[in-house]
Short mmCIF file of C-alpha atoms in Angstrom, two decimals:
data_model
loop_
_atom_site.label_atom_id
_atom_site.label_comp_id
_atom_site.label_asym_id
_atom_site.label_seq_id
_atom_site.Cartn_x
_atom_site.Cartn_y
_atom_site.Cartn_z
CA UNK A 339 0.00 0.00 0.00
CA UNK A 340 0.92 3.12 -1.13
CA UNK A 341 1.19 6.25 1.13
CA UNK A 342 1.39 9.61 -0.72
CA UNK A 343 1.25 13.38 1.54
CA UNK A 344 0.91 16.59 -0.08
CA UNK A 345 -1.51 19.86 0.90
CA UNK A 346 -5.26 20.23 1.48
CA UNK A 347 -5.41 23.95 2.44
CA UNK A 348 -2.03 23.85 4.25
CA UNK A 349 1.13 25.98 3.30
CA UNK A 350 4.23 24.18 0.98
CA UNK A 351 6.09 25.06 4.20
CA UNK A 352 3.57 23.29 6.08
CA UNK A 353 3.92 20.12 4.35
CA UNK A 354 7.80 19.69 3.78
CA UNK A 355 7.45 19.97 8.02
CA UNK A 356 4.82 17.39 8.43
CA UNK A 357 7.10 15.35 6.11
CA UNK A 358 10.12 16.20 8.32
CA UNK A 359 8.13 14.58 11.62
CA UNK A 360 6.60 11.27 9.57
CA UNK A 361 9.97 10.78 7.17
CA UNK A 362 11.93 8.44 9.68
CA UNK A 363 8.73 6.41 10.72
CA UNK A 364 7.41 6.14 7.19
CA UNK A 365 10.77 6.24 4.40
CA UNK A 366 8.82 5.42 1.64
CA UNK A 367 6.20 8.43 1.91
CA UNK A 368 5.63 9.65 -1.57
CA UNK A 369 5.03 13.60 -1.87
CA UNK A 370 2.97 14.89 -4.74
CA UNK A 371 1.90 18.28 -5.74
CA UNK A 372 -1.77 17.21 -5.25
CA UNK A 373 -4.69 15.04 -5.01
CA UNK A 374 -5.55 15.21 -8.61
CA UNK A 375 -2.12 13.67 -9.33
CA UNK A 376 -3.12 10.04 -7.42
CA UNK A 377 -6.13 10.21 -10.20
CA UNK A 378 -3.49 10.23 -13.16
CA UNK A 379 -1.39 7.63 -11.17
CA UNK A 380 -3.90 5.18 -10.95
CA UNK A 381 -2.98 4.05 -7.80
CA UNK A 382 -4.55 0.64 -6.66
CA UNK A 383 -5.19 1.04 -2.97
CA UNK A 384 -3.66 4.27 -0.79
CA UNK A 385 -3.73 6.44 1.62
CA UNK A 386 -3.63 10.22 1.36
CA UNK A 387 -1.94 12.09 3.98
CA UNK A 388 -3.62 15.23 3.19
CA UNK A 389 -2.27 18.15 5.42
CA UNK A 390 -4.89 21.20 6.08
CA UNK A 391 -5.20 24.26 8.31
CA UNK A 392 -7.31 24.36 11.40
CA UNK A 393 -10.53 23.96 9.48
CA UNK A 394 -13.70 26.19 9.64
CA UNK A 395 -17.01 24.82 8.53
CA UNK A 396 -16.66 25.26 4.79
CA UNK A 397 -13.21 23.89 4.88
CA UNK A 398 -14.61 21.04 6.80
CA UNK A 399 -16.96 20.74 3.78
CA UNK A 400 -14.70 20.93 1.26
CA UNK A 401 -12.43 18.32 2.86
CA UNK A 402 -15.78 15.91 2.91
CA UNK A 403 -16.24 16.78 -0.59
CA UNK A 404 -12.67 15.75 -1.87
CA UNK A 405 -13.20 12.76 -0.15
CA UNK A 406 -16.37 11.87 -1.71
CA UNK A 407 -14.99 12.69 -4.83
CA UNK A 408 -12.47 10.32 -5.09
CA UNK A 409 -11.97 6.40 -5.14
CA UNK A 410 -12.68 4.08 -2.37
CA UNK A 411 -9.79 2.70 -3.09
CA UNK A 412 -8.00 5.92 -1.54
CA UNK A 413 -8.26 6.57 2.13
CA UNK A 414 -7.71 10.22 3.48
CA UNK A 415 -5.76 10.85 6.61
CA UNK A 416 -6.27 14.37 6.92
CA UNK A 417 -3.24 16.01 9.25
CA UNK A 418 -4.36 19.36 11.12
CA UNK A 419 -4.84 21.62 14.14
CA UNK A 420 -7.76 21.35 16.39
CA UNK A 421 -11.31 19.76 15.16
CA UNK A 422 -14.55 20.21 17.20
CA UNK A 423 -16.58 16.63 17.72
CA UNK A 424 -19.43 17.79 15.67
CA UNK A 425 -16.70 17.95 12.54
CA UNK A 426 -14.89 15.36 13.33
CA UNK A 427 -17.86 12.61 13.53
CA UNK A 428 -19.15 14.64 9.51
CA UNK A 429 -15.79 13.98 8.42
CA UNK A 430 -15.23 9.96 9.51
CA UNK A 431 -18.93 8.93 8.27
CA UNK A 432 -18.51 10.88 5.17
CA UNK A 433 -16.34 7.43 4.09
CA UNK A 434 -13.09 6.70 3.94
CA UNK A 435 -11.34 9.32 5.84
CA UNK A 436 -10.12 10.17 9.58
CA UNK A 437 -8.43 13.38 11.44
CA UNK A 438 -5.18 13.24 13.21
CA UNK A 439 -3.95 16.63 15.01
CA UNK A 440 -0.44 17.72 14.39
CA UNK A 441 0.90 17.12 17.82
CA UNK A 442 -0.27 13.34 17.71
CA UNK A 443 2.48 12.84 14.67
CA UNK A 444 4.05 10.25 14.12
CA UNK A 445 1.96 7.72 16.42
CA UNK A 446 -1.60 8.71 15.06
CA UNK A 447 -0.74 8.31 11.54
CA UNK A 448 1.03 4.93 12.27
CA UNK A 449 -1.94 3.77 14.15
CA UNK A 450 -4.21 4.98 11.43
CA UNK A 451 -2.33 2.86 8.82
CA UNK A 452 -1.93 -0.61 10.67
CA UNK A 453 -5.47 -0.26 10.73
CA UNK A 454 -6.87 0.31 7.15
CA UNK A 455 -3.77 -1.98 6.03
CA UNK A 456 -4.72 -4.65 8.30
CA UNK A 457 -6.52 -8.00 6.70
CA UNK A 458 -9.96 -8.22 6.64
CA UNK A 459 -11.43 -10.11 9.98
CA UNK A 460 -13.81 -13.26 8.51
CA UNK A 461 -15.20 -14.81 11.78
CA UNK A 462 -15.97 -18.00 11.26
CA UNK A 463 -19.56 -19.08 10.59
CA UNK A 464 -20.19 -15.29 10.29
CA UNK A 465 -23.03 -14.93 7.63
CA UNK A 466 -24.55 -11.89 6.00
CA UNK A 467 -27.54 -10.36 8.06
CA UNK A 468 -30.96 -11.78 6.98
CA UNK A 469 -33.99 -9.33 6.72
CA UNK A 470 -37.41 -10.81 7.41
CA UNK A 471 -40.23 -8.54 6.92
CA UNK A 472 -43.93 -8.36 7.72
CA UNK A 473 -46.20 -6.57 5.92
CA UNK A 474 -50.62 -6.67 7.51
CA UNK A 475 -53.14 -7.13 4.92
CA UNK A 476 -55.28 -5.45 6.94
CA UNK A 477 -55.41 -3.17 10.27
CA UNK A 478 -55.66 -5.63 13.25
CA UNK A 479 -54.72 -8.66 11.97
CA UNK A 480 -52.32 -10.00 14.47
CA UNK A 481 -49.00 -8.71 11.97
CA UNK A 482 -46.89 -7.21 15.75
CA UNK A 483 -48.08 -10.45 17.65
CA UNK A 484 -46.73 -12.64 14.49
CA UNK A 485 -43.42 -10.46 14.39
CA UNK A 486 -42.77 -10.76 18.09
CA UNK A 487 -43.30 -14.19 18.65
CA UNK A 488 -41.27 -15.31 15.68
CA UNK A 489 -38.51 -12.75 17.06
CA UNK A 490 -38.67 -14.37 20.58
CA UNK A 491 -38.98 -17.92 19.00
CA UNK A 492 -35.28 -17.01 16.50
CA UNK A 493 -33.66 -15.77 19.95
CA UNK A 494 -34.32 -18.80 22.35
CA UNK A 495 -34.25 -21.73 19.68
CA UNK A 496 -31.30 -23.62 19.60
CA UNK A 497 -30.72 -23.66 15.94
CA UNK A 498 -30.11 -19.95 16.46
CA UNK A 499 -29.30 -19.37 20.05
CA UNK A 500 -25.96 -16.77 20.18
CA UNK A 501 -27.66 -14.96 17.21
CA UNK A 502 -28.60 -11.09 17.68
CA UNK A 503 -32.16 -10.87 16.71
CA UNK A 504 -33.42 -6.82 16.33
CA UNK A 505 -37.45 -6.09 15.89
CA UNK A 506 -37.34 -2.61 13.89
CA UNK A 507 -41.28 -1.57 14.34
CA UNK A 508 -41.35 1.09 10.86
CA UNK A 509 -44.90 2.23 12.61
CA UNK A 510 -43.48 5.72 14.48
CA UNK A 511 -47.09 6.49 14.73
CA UNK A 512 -49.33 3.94 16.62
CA UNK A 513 -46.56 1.11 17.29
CA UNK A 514 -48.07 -1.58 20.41
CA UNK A 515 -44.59 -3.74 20.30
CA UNK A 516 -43.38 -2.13 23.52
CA UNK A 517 -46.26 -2.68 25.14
CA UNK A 518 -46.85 -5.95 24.29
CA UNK A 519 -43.53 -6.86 25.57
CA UNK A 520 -44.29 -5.03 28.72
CA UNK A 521 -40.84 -2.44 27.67
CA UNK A 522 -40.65 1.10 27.55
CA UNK A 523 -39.98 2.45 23.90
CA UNK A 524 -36.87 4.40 22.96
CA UNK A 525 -36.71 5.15 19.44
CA UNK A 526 -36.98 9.08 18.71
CA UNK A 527 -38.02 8.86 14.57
CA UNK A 528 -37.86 12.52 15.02
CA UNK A 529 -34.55 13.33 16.71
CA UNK A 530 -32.28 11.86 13.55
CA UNK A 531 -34.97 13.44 10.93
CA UNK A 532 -34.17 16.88 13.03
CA UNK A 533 -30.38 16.06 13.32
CA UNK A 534 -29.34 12.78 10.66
CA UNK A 535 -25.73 13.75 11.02
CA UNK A 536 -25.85 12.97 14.68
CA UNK A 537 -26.78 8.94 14.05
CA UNK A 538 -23.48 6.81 15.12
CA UNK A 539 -23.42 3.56 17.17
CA UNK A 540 -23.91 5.45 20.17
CA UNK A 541 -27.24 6.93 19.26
CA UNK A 542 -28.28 4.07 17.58
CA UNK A 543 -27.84 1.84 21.13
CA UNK A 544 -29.12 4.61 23.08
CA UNK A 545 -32.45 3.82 21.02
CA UNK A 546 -32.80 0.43 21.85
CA UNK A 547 -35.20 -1.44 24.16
CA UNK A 548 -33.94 -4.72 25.35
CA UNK A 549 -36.57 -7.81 25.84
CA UNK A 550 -35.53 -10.09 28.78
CA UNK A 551 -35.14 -12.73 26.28
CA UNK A 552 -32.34 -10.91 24.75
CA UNK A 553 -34.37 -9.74 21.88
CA UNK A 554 -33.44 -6.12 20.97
CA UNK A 555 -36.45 -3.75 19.73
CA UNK A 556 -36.31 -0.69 18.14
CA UNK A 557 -39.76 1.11 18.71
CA UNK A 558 -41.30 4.38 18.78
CA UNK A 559 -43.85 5.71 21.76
CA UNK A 560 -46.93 6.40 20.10
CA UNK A 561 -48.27 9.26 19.04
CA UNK A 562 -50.83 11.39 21.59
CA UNK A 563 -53.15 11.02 18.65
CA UNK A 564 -53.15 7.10 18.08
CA UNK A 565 -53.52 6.66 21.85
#
């Protein structure tokens, strides 16, 4: 894997010094005049030490954008002063991209590239996740009851015991789920509608509502006007 540095915002002079700090930890870093020169490279898989200035939000946005831009086959570590939380999480779920702050050279950078370079992990017996959804043919036909008990029934059967099983109740309006489980509902439809850039694992655990029988639900409350 290739490594290649050169400026995203940042000075000339500010480059040949980040190269100075990362040139006896990585010898074979490659410095090119831009991005736009990987493009004409072809390069198979590498990462772009990009170096910027402390960014504000519309350098934050253009840094997304160049990312975006570009192949998956390139990932961006993007070398800087500080970043606030709020731009940090925008830039490392925009894809294939992550921050490091000047003072954490050479270690952060190092770090960064043992992990995209690593192997992918198979576990074994690890299968893709399987979607099962069910869809009423009419209004009170029993279509939460059949969803839950064949939820419960995938959790505690042998054939599948170990296996994370997830009820995602799409109903943000008049959903029962919770209640037939006898669980209070955490899913807020309308907090990532109001805010999508704030959904991470974090939010996404803080909105679930765990069955004792290990089942996971993700349900809303219901609305005060499908009481």
């Amino acid at each position: 894997m290739t490594i290649y540095l050169t400026h995203g915002g940042g000075s000339e002079a500010k480059v040949d010094e980040i190269q100075g700090k990362l040139k006896s930890t990585i010898p074979d870093l490659k410095r090119i005049p831009s991005v736009e020169d990987i493009d004409r490279l072809n390069a198979d898989r590498s990462i772009i030490l990009l170096v910027a200035t402390s960014p504000d939000d519309a350098n934050v946005d253009h840094l997304i954008d160049v990312v975006r831009r570009h192949s998956p086959n390139l990932f961006f570590i993007i070398i800087g002063g500080d970043i606030s939380a709020r731009d940090y999480k925008r830039l490392i779920q925009s894809g294939n991209a992550d921050w490091v702050a000047e003072i954490g050279l050479p270690h952060e950078v190092l770090d960064i590239v043992g992990r995209v370079n690593a192997p992918p992990r198979h576990e074994a017996g690890a299968e893709s996740p399987i979607v099962v959804s069910f869809t009423p043919s009419a209004g009170g036909v029993g279509n939460s009851t059949l969803a839950i008990e064949t939820a419960v029934h995938l959790v505690k059967d042998r054939s599948t015991r170990g296996a994370k099983v997830a009820l995602v109740d799409l109903d943000f309006q008049s959903s029962h789920v919770c209640d037939y489980l006898d669980i209070a509902p955490k899913f807020q439809f309308e907090e990532i509608v109001a805010a999508p850039e704030r959904l991470d694992d974090q939010l996404l655990s803080a909105f679930i509502s765990h069955h004792s029988s290990g089942l996971d639900v993700f349900a809303a409350s219901r609305s005060r006007f499908h009481a």
